[in-house]
Amino acid sequence: MASRLRLSSRTPFSLHPHLYSPSNLPSYSRQLSLSSALQYAKRKPYPSSPPSPPQSPIRSKKSPLPPPNNFVPPKPKLSLYRDDTPTSKPPLTLEENIQRHRKIPLYGALAVAFLASLYISAVVTNTFKKPPVSDLTPLGPSLPQPHPSCCPPTGLPPSLTPVSALEFDTSLNTSESLSRITANRTYLASRAKGHVLEVACGTGRNLPYYSWEYVVHPFEEYSPEEQLAKAKSRMAKILDIKRGSSWGYGTKSKVTAGERRVGGMEGEVLSYTAVDVSPEMLSVARNRLRESVPGLRQVMAKKRVEPYPKLTNPEEVVPVVAALDGRVQLLLGDAEAGLPRGRERYDTVIQSFGLCSVKDPQGLLVKMAGRVVPGTGRILLLEHGRGWFGWINGLLDKYAPGHFQKFGCWWNRDIEGLVKGASEELGGRLEVVRMDRPWYHAGTTVVLELRVKEEGEGK
């Protein structure tokens, strides 16, 4: 029997299939015995194809399969790098490291730059765009401050219509969102508590951010079990705020009697009263009130059937909306002539962008201070005026008349100076609890929280 080729245990067939080619057979025969190689050379010529390796009748699962007759070993892939090895990678450059590890900050910076460019373009467009000729108010060419004879007590041009009021309100959506005015409105409304009076409410842009729970369902209308559950929930929330377990910052003060009663904690609104001098603005505010307060859509028509009233006497106050047993009211009236007398005192008096459009802003602040509860009551203001830098104030002074022609607003007033003047007029009783000037507005936007001292406090 012809001797068969035996594979070496050190060179399995699966690793060295090329050794079975005819050209490599002499070198492979070194691993065989000399006698076997001579017998193989005498008895059989070289095969034209590599012989098949010996196969056992039962093949193990781990043993490799024999290669096909036309097997060609794959050529190793040559690398294009310096060491010419298939697995090597070049070192990353500094630029590649920056792009790899700082993609998110770079994309974030691009997004911020894009939003900032949108905001700047919106502000520039609104500033330099001329209003329609019918909306212009006759003004002097170099009038830096409003004159009593030309300045209406509302923040809009005199020829306003309900359609243009809606367009004016819609035009503010993009600019207020990009400039975070909407976030400031949300903060202001979240600080409101108890019985709320909003002065110069305009189109009601603060309405979606109030808490209407106790306005729609007063605490007295709940069952005793529900009242007990809500009282426990309120007390737990108050203690979280006092101890700082919610946000990590606590006041470390005791729970006052005013905070124990419903409506004494920030965000708990019991009633809402708003006043504005423009019936066209109130038409937009009425629709927004209907959409913001839960349940008003079922009791209020989508459109007001009767025409909106007109003010014939500056001191009169005409109701436009009175719903939920008088807990929600929209009133048409001139706040400078007198605030509504529905209540003697209010827990919160709020105003946003109203001091810039009245004839006597300091006098209006004094009137607002006279209607807030001394001690625990708050006056919340969101205003714009002079900023930190002289060149910005110069631009505000330069374009103030054109801005007033378009919006009925003087944006170059010194809000902090007006508050100090009102405090001096009240004998120092008007106190600043908190004042914020967002840095991204260069100090031109002011968020103020004021309180009126009680009689004899601080003496």
JSON list of N, CA, C and O in Angstrom, two decimals, residues 8-36:
[
{"chain": "A", "resi": 8, "resn": "SER", "atom": "N", "xyz": [2.08, 17.24, 9.91]},
{"chain": "A", "resi": 8, "resn": "SER", "atom": "CA", "xyz": [2.73, 17.46, 11.19]},
{"chain": "A", "resi": 8, "resn": "SER", "atom": "C", "xyz": [1.75, 18.09, 12.15]},
{"chain": "A", "resi": 8, "resn": "SER", "atom": "O", "xyz": [0.89, 18.88, 11.77]},
{"chain": "A", "resi": 9, "resn": "SER", "atom": "N", "xyz": [1.87, 17.74, 13.42]},
{"chain": "A", "resi": 9, "resn": "SER", "atom": "CA", "xyz": [0.98, 18.33, 14.44]},
{"chain": "A", "resi": 9, "resn": "SER", "atom": "C", "xyz": [1.25, 19.80, 14.63]},
{"chain": "A", "resi": 9, "resn": "SER", "atom": "O", "xyz": [0.41, 20.54, 15.12]},
{"chain": "A", "resi": 10, "resn": "ARG", "atom": "N", "xyz": [2.45, 20.24, 14.22]},
{"chain": "A", "resi": 10, "resn": "ARG", "atom": "CA", "xyz": [2.78, 21.65, 14.40]},
{"chain": "A", "resi": 10, "resn": "ARG", "atom": "C", "xyz": [2.33, 22.50, 13.23]},
{"chain": "A", "resi": 10, "resn": "ARG", "atom": "O", "xyz": [2.35, 23.72, 13.29]},
{"chain": "A", "resi": 11, "resn": "THR", "atom": "N", "xyz": [1.96, 21.90, 12.13]},
{"chain": "A", "resi": 11, "resn": "THR", "atom": "CA", "xyz": [1.53, 22.66, 10.95]},
{"chain": "A", "resi": 11, "resn": "THR", "atom": "C", "xyz": [0.20, 22.13, 10.46]},
{"chain": "A", "resi": 11, "resn": "THR", "atom": "O", "xyz": [0.13, 21.29, 9.57]},
{"chain": "A", "resi": 12, "resn": "PRO", "atom": "N", "xyz": [-0.87, 22.56, 11.06]},
{"chain": "A", "resi": 12, "resn": "PRO", "atom": "CA", "xyz": [-2.19, 22.10, 10.59]},
{"chain": "A", "resi": 12, "resn": "PRO", "atom": "C", "xyz": [-2.47, 22.59, 9.18]},
{"chain": "A", "resi": 12, "resn": "PRO", "atom": "O", "xyz": [-1.97, 23.62, 8.74]},
{"chain": "A", "resi": 13, "resn": "PHE", "atom": "N", "xyz": [-3.30, 21.80, 8.53]},
{"chain": "A", "resi": 13, "resn": "PHE", "atom": "CA", "xyz": [-3.59, 22.09, 7.12]},
{"chain": "A", "resi": 13, "resn": "PHE", "atom": "C", "xyz": [-4.30, 23.43, 6.94]},
{"chain": "A", "resi": 13, "resn": "PHE", "atom": "O", "xyz": [-4.12, 24.12, 5.95]},
{"chain": "A", "resi": 14, "resn": "SER", "atom": "N", "xyz": [-5.15, 23.76, 7.92]},
{"chain": "A", "resi": 14, "resn": "SER", "atom": "CA", "xyz": [-5.92, 25.00, 7.77]},
{"chain": "A", "resi": 14, "resn": "SER", "atom": "C", "xyz": [-5.04, 26.23, 7.83]},
{"chain": "A", "resi": 14, "resn": "SER", "atom": "O", "xyz": [-5.40, 27.28, 7.32]},
{"chain": "A", "resi": 15, "resn": "LEU", "atom": "N", "xyz": [-3.83, 26.13, 8.47]},
{"chain": "A", "resi": 15, "resn": "LEU", "atom": "CA", "xyz": [-2.95, 27.29, 8.55]},
{"chain": "A", "resi": 15, "resn": "LEU", "atom": "C", "xyz": [-1.97, 27.35, 7.40]},
{"chain": "A", "resi": 15, "resn": "LEU", "atom": "O", "xyz": [-1.48, 28.42, 7.07]},
{"chain": "A", "resi": 16, "resn": "HIS", "atom": "N", "xyz": [-1.64, 26.19, 6.82]},
{"chain": "A", "resi": 16, "resn": "HIS", "atom": "CA", "xyz": [-0.66, 26.17, 5.74]},
{"chain": "A", "resi": 16, "resn": "HIS", "atom": "C", "xyz": [-1.19, 25.39, 4.54]},
{"chain": "A", "resi": 16, "resn": "HIS", "atom": "O", "xyz": [-0.66, 24.34, 4.18]},
{"chain": "A", "resi": 17, "resn": "PRO", "atom": "N", "xyz": [-2.25, 25.85, 3.92]},
{"chain": "A", "resi": 17, "resn": "PRO", "atom": "CA", "xyz": [-2.76, 25.10, 2.75]},
{"chain": "A", "resi": 17, "resn": "PRO", "atom": "C", "xyz": [-1.86, 25.22, 1.54]},
{"chain": "A", "resi": 17, "resn": "PRO", "atom": "O", "xyz": [-1.87, 24.39, 0.64]},
{"chain": "A", "resi": 18, "resn": "HIS", "atom": "N", "xyz": [-1.03, 26.27, 1.45]},
{"chain": "A", "resi": 18, "resn": "HIS", "atom": "CA", "xyz": [-0.19, 26.45, 0.28]},
{"chain": "A", "resi": 18, "resn": "HIS", "atom": "C", "xyz": [0.95, 25.42, 0.21]},
{"chain": "A", "resi": 18, "resn": "HIS", "atom": "O", "xyz": [1.60, 25.27, -0.82]},
{"chain": "A", "resi": 19, "resn": "LEU", "atom": "N", "xyz": [1.20, 24.72, 1.33]},
{"chain": "A", "resi": 19, "resn": "LEU", "atom": "CA", "xyz": [2.28, 23.74, 1.31]},
{"chain": "A", "resi": 19, "resn": "LEU", "atom": "C", "xyz": [1.94, 22.52, 0.45]},
{"chain": "A", "resi": 19, "resn": "LEU", "atom": "O", "xyz": [2.82, 21.73, 0.10]},
{"chain": "A", "resi": 20, "resn": "TYR", "atom": "N", "xyz": [0.66, 22.35, 0.14]},
{"chain": "A", "resi": 20, "resn": "TYR", "atom": "CA", "xyz": [0.26, 21.20, -0.67]},
{"chain": "A", "resi": 20, "resn": "TYR", "atom": "C", "xyz": [0.36, 21.47, -2.16]},
{"chain": "A", "resi": 20, "resn": "TYR", "atom": "O", "xyz": [0.02, 20.62, -2.98]},
{"chain": "A", "resi": 21, "resn": "SER", "atom": "N", "xyz": [0.76, 22.65, -2.57]},
{"chain": "A", "resi": 21, "resn": "SER", "atom": "CA", "xyz": [0.92, 22.92, -3.99]},
{"chain": "A", "resi": 21, "resn": "SER", "atom": "C", "xyz": [2.14, 22.15, -4.52]},
{"chain": "A", "resi": 21, "resn": "SER", "atom": "O", "xyz": [3.07, 21.86, -3.77]},
{"chain": "A", "resi": 22, "resn": "PRO", "atom": "N", "xyz": [2.16, 21.79, -5.80]},
{"chain": "A", "resi": 22, "resn": "PRO", "atom": "CA", "xyz": [3.28, 21.00, -6.35]},
{"chain": "A", "resi": 22, "resn": "PRO", "atom": "C", "xyz": [4.61, 21.69, -6.21]},
{"chain": "A", "resi": 22, "resn": "PRO", "atom": "O", "xyz": [5.64, 21.04, -6.00]},
{"chain": "A", "resi": 23, "resn": "SER", "atom": "N", "xyz": [4.63, 23.02, -6.31]},
{"chain": "A", "resi": 23, "resn": "SER", "atom": "CA", "xyz": [5.92, 23.71, -6.23]},
{"chain": "A", "resi": 23, "resn": "SER", "atom": "C", "xyz": [6.53, 23.66, -4.84]},
{"chain": "A", "resi": 23, "resn": "SER", "atom": "O", "xyz": [7.74, 23.74, -4.68]},
{"chain": "A", "resi": 24, "resn": "ASN", "atom": "N", "xyz": [5.71, 23.52, -3.81]},
{"chain": "A", "resi": 24, "resn": "ASN", "atom": "CA", "xyz": [6.20, 23.51, -2.44]},
{"chain": "A", "resi": 24, "resn": "ASN", "atom": "C", "xyz": [6.32, 22.11, -1.87]},
{"chain": "A", "resi": 24, "resn": "ASN", "atom": "O", "xyz": [6.61, 21.94, -0.69]},
{"chain": "A", "resi": 25, "resn": "LEU", "atom": "N", "xyz": [6.07, 21.09, -2.66]},
{"chain": "A", "resi": 25, "resn": "LEU", "atom": "CA", "xyz": [6.09, 19.73, -2.13]},
{"chain": "A", "resi": 25, "resn": "LEU", "atom": "C", "xyz": [7.48, 19.30, -1.66]},
{"chain": "A", "resi": 25, "resn": "LEU", "atom": "O", "xyz": [7.61, 18.69, -0.61]},
{"chain": "A", "resi": 26, "resn": "PRO", "atom": "N", "xyz": [8.59, 19.60, -2.37]},
{"chain": "A", "resi": 26, "resn": "PRO", "atom": "CA", "xyz": [9.91, 19.20, -1.87]},
{"chain": "A", "resi": 26, "resn": "PRO", "atom": "C", "xyz": [10.25, 19.80, -0.52]},
{"chain": "A", "resi": 26, "resn": "PRO", "atom": "O", "xyz": [10.81, 19.14, 0.36]},
{"chain": "A", "resi": 27, "resn": "SER", "atom": "N", "xyz": [9.92, 21.11, -0.33]},
{"chain": "A", "resi": 27, "resn": "SER", "atom": "CA", "xyz": [10.21, 21.72, 0.97]},
{"chain": "A", "resi": 27, "resn": "SER", "atom": "C", "xyz": [9.36, 21.12, 2.07]},
{"chain": "A", "resi": 27, "resn": "SER", "atom": "O", "xyz": [9.78, 21.01, 3.22]},
{"chain": "A", "resi": 28, "resn": "TYR", "atom": "N", "xyz": [8.14, 20.73, 1.73]},
{"chain": "A", "resi": 28, "resn": "TYR", "atom": "CA", "xyz": [7.26, 20.14, 2.73]},
{"chain": "A", "resi": 28, "resn": "TYR", "atom": "C", "xyz": [7.73, 18.73, 3.11]},
{"chain": "A", "resi": 28, "resn": "TYR", "atom": "O", "xyz": [7.49, 18.26, 4.21]},
{"chain": "A", "resi": 29, "resn": "SER", "atom": "N", "xyz": [8.42, 18.07, 2.16]},
{"chain": "A", "resi": 29, "resn": "SER", "atom": "CA", "xyz": [8.83, 16.69, 2.43]},
{"chain": "A", "resi": 29, "resn": "SER", "atom": "C", "xyz": [9.93, 16.59, 3.47]},
{"chain": "A", "resi": 29, "resn": "SER", "atom": "O", "xyz": [10.28, 15.51, 3.90]},
{"chain": "A", "resi": 30, "resn": "ARG", "atom": "N", "xyz": [10.52, 17.72, 3.85]},
{"chain": "A", "resi": 30, "resn": "ARG", "atom": "CA", "xyz": [11.53, 17.67, 4.89]},
{"chain": "A", "resi": 30, "resn": "ARG", "atom": "C", "xyz": [10.96, 17.18, 6.22]},
{"chain": "A", "resi": 30, "resn": "ARG", "atom": "O", "xyz": [11.66, 16.66, 7.06]},
{"chain": "A", "resi": 31, "resn": "GLN", "atom": "N", "xyz": [9.64, 17.46, 6.40]},
{"chain": "A", "resi": 31, "resn": "GLN", "atom": "CA", "xyz": [9.02, 17.05, 7.64]},
{"chain": "A", "resi": 31, "resn": "GLN", "atom": "C", "xyz": [8.67, 15.56, 7.62]},
{"chain": "A", "resi": 31, "resn": "GLN", "atom": "O", "xyz": [8.20, 15.02, 8.62]},
{"chain": "A", "resi": 32, "resn": "LEU", "atom": "N", "xyz": [8.82, 14.90, 6.50]},
{"chain": "A", "resi": 32, "resn": "LEU", "atom": "CA", "xyz": [8.50, 13.49, 6.41]},
{"chain": "A", "resi": 32, "resn": "LEU", "atom": "C", "xyz": [9.79, 12.65, 6.55]},
{"chain": "A", "resi": 32, "resn": "LEU", "atom": "O", "xyz": [10.92, 13.16, 6.42]},
{"chain": "A", "resi": 33, "resn": "SER", "atom": "N", "xyz": [9.62, 11.43, 6.77]},
{"chain": "A", "resi": 33, "resn": "SER", "atom": "CA", "xyz": [10.80, 10.54, 6.82]},
{"chain": "A", "resi": 33, "resn": "SER", "atom": "C", "xyz": [11.42, 10.39, 5.43]},
{"chain": "A", "resi": 33, "resn": "SER", "atom": "O", "xyz": [10.72, 10.51, 4.42]},
{"chain": "A", "resi": 34, "resn": "LEU", "atom": "N", "xyz": [12.72, 10.16, 5.36]},
{"chain": "A", "resi": 34, "resn": "LEU", "atom": "CA", "xyz": [13.41, 10.09, 4.07]},
{"chain": "A", "resi": 34, "resn": "LEU", "atom": "C", "xyz": [12.94, 8.91, 3.24]},
{"chain": "A", "resi": 34, "resn": "LEU", "atom": "O", "xyz": [12.73, 9.02, 2.03]},
{"chain": "A", "resi": 35, "resn": "SER", "atom": "N", "xyz": [12.69, 7.80, 3.92]},
{"chain": "A", "resi": 35, "resn": "SER", "atom": "CA", "xyz": [12.25, 6.62, 3.17]},
{"chain": "A", "resi": 35, "resn": "SER", "atom": "C", "xyz": [10.87, 6.81, 2.56]},
{"chain": "A", "resi": 35, "resn": "SER", "atom": "O", "xyz": [10.61, 6.42, 1.42]},
{"chain": "A", "resi": 36, "resn": "SER", "atom": "N", "xyz": [9.99, 7.44, 3.30]},
{"chain": "A", "resi": 36, "resn": "SER", "atom": "CA", "xyz": [8.63, 7.69, 2.78]},
{"chain": "A", "resi": 36, "resn": "SER", "atom": "C", "xyz": [8.70, 8.61, 1.59]},
{"chain": "A", "resi": 36, "resn": "SER", "atom": "O", "xyz": [7.96, 8.44, 0.61]}
]
